[in-house]
mmCIF file of N, CA and C in Angstrom:
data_model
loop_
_atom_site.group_PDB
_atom_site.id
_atom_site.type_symbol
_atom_site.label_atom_id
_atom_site.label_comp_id
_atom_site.label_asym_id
_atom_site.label_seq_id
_atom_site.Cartn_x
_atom_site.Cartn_y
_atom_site.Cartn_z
ATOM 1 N N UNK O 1 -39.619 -2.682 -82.380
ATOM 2 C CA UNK O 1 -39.540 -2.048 -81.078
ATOM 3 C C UNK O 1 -39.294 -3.120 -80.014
ATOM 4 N N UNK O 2 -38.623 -2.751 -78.801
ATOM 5 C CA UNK O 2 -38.316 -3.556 -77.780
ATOM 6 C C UNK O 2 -39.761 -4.077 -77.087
ATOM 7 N N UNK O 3 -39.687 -5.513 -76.886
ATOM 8 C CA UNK O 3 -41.192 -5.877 -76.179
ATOM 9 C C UNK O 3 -41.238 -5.341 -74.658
ATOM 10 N N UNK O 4 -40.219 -5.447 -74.079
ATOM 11 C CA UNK O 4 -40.204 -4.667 -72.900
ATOM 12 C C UNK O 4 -40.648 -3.164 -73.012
ATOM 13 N N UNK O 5 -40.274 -2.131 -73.399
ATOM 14 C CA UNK O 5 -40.304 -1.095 -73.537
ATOM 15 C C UNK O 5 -41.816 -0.722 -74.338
ATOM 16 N N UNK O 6 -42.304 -1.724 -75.107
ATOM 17 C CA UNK O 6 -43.835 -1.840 -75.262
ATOM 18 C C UNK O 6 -44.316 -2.419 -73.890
ATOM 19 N N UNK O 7 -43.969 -3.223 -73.153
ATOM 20 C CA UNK O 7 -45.534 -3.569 -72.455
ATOM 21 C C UNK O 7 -45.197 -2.267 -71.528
ATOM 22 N N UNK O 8 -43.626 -1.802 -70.758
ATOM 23 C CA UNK O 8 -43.806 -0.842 -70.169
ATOM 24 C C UNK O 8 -44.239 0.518 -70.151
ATOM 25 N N UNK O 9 -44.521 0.710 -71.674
ATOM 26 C CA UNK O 9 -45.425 1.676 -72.096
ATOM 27 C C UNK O 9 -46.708 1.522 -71.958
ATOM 28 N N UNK O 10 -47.136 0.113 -72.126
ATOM 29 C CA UNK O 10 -48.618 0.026 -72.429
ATOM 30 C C UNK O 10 -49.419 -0.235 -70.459
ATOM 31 N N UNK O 11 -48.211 -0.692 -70.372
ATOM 32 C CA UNK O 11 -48.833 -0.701 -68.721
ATOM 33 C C UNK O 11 -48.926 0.815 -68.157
ATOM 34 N N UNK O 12 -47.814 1.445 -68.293
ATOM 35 C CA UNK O 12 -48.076 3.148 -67.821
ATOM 36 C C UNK O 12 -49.684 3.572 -68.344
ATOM 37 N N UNK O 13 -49.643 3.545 -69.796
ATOM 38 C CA UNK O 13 -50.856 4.306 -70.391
ATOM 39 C C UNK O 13 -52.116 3.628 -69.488
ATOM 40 N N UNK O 14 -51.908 2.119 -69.429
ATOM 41 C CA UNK O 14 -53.054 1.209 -68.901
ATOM 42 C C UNK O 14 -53.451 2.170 -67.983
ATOM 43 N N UNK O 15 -53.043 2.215 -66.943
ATOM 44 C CA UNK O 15 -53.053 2.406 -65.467
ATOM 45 C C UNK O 15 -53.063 3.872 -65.592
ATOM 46 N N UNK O 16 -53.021 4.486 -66.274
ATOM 47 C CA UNK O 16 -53.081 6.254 -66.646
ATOM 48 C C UNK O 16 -54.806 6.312 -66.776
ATOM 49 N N UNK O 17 -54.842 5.669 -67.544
ATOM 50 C CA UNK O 17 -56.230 5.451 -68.095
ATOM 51 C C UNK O 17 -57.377 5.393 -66.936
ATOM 52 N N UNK O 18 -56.871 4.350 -66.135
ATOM 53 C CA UNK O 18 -57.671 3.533 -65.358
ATOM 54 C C UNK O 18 -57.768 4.703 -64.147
ATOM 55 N N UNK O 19 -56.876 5.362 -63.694
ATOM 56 C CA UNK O 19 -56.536 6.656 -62.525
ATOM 57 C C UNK O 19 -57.326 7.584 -63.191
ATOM 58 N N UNK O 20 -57.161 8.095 -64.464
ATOM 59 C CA UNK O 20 -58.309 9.207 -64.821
ATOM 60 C C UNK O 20 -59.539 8.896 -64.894
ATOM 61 N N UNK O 21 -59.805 7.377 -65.036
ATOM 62 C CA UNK O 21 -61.236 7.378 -65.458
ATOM 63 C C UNK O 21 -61.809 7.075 -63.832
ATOM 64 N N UNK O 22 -61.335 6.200 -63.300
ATOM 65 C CA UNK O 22 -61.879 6.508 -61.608
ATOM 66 C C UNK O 22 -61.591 7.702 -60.703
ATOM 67 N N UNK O 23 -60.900 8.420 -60.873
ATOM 68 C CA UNK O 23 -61.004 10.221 -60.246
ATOM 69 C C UNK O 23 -62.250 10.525 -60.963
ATOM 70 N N UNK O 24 -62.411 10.374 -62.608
ATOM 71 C CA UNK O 24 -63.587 11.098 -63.042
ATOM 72 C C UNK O 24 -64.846 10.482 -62.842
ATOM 73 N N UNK O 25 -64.705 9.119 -62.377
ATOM 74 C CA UNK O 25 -66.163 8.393 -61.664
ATOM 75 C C UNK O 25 -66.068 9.136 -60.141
ATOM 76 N N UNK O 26 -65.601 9.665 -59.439
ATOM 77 C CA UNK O 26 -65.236 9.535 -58.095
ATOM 78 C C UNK O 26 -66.337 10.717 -58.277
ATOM 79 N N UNK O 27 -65.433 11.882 -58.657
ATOM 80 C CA UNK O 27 -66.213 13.292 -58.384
ATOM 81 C C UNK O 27 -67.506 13.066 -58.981
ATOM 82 N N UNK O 28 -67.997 12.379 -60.018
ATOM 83 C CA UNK O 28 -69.297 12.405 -60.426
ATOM 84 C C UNK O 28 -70.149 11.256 -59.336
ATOM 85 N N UNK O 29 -69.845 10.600 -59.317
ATOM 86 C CA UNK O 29 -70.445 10.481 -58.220
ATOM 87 C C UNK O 29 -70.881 10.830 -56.664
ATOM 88 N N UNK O 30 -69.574 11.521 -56.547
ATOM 89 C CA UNK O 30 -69.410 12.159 -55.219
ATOM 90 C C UNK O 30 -70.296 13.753 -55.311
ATOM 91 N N UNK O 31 -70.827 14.195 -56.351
ATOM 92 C CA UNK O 31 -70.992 15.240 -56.890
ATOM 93 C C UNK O 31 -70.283 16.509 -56.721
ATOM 94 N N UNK O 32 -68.956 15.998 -56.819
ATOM 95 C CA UNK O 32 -67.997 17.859 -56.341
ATOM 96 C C UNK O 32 -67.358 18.217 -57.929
ATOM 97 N N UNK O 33 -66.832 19.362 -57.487
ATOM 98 C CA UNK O 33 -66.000 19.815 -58.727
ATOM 99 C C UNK O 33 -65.498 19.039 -59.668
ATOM 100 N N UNK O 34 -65.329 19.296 -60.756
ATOM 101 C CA UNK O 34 -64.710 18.349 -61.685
ATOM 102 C C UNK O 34 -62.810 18.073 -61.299
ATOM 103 N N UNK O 35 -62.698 19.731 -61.252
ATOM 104 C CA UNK O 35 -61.006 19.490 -60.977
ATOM 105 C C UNK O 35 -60.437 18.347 -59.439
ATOM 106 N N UNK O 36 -61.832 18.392 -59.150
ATOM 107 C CA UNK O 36 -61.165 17.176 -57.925
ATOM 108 C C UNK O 36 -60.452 16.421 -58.621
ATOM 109 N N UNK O 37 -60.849 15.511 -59.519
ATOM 110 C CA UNK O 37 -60.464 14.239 -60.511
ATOM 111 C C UNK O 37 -58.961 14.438 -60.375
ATOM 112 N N UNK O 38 -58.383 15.489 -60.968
ATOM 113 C CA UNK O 38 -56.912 15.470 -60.766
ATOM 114 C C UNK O 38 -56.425 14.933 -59.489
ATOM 115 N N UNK O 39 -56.280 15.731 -58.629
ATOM 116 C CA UNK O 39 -55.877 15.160 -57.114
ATOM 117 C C UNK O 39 -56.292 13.848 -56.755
ATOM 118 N N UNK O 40 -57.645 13.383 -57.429
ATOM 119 C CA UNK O 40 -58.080 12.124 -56.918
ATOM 120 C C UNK O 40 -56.821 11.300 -57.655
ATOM 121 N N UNK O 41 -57.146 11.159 -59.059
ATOM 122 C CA UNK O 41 -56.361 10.495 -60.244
ATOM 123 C C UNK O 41 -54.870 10.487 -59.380
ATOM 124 N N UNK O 42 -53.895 11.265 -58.564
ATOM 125 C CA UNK O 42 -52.829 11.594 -58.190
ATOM 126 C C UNK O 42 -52.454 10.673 -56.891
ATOM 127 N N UNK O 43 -53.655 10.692 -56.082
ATOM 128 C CA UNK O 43 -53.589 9.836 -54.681
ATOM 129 C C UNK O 43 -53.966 8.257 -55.315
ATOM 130 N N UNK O 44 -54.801 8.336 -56.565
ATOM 131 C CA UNK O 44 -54.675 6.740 -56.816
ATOM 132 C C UNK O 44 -53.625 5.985 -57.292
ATOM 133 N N UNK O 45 -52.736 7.169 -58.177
ATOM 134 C CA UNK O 45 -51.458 6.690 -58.686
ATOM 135 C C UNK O 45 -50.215 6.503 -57.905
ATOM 136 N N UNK O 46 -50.503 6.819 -56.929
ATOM 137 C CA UNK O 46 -49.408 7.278 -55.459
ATOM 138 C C UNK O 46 -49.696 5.663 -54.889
ATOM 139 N N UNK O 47 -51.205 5.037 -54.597
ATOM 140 C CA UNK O 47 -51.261 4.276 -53.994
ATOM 141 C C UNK O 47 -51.078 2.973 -54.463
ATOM 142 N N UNK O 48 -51.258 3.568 -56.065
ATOM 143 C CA UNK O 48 -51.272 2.273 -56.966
ATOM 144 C C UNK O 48 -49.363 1.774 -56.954
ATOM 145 N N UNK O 49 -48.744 2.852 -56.833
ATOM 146 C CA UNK O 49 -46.906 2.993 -56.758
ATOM 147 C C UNK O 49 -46.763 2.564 -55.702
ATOM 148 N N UNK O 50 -47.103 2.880 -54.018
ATOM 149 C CA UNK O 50 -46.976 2.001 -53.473
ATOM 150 C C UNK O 50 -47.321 0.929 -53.173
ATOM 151 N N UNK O 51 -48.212 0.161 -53.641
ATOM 152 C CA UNK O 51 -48.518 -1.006 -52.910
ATOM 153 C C UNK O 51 -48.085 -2.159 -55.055
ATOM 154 N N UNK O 52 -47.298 -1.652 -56.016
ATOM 155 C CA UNK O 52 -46.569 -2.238 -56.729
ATOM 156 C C UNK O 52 -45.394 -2.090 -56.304
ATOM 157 N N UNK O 53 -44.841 -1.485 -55.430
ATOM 158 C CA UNK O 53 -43.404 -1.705 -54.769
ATOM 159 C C UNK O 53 -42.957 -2.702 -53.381
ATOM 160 N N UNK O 54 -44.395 -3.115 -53.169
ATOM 161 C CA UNK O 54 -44.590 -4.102 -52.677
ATOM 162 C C UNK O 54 -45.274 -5.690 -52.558
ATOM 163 N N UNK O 55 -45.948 -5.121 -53.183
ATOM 164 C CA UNK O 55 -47.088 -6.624 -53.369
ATOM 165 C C UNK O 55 -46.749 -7.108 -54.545
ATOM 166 N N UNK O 56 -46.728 -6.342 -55.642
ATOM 167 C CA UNK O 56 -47.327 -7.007 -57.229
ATOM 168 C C UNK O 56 -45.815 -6.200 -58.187
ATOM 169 N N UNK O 57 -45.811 -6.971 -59.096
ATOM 170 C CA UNK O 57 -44.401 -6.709 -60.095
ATOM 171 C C UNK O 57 -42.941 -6.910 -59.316
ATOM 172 N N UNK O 58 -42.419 -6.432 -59.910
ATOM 173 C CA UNK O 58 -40.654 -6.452 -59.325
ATOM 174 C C UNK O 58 -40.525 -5.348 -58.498
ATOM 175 N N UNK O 59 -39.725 -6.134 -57.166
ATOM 176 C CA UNK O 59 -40.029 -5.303 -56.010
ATOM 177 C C UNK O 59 -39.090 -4.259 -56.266
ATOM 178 N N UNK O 60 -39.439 -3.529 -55.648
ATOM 179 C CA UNK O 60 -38.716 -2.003 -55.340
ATOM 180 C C UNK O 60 -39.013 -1.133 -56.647
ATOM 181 N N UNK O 61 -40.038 -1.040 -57.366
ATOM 182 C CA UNK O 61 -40.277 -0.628 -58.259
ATOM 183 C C UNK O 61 -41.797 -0.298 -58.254
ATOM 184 N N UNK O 62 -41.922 0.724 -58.966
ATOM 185 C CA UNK O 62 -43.486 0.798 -59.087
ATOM 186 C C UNK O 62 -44.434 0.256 -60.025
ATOM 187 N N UNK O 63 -43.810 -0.883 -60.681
ATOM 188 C CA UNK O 63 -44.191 -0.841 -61.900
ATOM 189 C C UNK O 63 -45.020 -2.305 -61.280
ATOM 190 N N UNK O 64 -45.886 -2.609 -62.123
ATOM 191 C CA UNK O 64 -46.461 -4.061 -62.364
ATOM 192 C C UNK O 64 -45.936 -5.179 -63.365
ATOM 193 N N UNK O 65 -45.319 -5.079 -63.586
ATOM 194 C CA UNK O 65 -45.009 -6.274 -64.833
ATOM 195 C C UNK O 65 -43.798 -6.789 -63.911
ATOM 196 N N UNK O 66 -44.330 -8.043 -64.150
ATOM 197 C CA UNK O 66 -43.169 -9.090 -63.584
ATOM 198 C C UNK O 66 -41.677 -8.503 -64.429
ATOM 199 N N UNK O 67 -41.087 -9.304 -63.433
ATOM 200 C CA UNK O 67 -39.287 -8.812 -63.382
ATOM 201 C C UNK O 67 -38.849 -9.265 -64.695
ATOM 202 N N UNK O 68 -39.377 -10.352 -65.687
ATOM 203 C CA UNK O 68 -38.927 -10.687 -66.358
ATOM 204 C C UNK O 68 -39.339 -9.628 -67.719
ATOM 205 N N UNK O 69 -40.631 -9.135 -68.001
ATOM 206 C CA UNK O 69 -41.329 -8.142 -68.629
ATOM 207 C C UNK O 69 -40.879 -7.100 -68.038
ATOM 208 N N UNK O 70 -40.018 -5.869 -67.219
ATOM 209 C CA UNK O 70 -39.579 -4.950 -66.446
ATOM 210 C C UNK O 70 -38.533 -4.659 -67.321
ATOM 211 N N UNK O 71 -38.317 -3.655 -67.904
ATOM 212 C CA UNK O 71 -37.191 -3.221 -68.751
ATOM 213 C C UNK O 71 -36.308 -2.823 -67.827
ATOM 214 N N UNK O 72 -36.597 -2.321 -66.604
ATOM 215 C CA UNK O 72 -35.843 -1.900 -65.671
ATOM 216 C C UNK O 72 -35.596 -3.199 -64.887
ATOM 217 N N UNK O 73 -35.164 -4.375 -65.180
ATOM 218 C CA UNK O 73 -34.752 -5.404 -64.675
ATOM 219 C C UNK O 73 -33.820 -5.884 -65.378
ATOM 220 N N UNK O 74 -32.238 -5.882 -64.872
ATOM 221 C CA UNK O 74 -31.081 -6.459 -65.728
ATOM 222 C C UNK O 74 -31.247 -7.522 -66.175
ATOM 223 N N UNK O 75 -30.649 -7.883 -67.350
ATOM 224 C CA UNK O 75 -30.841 -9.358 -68.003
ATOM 225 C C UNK O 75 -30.612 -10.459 -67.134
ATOM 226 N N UNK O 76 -29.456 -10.047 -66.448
ATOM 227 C CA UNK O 76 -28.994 -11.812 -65.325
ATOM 228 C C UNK O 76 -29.899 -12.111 -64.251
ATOM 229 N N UNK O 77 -30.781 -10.970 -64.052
ATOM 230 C CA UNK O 77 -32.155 -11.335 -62.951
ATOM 231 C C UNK O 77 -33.122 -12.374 -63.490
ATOM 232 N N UNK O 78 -33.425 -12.305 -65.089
ATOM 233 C CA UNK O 78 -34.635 -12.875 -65.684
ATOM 234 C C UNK O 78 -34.308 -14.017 -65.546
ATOM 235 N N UNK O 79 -33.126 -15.146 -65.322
ATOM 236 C CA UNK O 79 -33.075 -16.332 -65.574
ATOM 237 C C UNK O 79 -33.965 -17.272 -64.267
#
């Protein structure tokens, strides 16, 4: 399998992970409904997309993995 296309999988799931499991700390702690978690999980992934299209990974992208790890980064960029 392509190593790119693995870490960019494994970073999605990462960060999937990490958005459900803090929406589902949020509402339990916050003590509200469970279905909050969704919407929470949704505004963290929103914020987590913007501020990787700016700060962290290859810009203009939402992703985190440097440009060189970015499957969505043409080969003549990585040099």
């Amino acid at each position: 399998m392509n190593t790119k296309l693995l870490a960019d999988a494994a970073e999605r799931a990462g960060w999937t992970g990490v958005q459900a499991a803090l929406g589902i700390l949020i509402v339990d702690l916050a003590n509200i409904d469970l279905w909050w978690a969704a919407p929470i999980g949704l505004v963290l992934a929103s914020a987590k997309g913007w501020v990787a299209g700016r700060l962290v990974g290859r810009a203009g992208t939402a992703s985190t993995l440097p440009a060189a790890k970015d499957p969505a980064t043409p080969p003549n960029l990585t040099a």
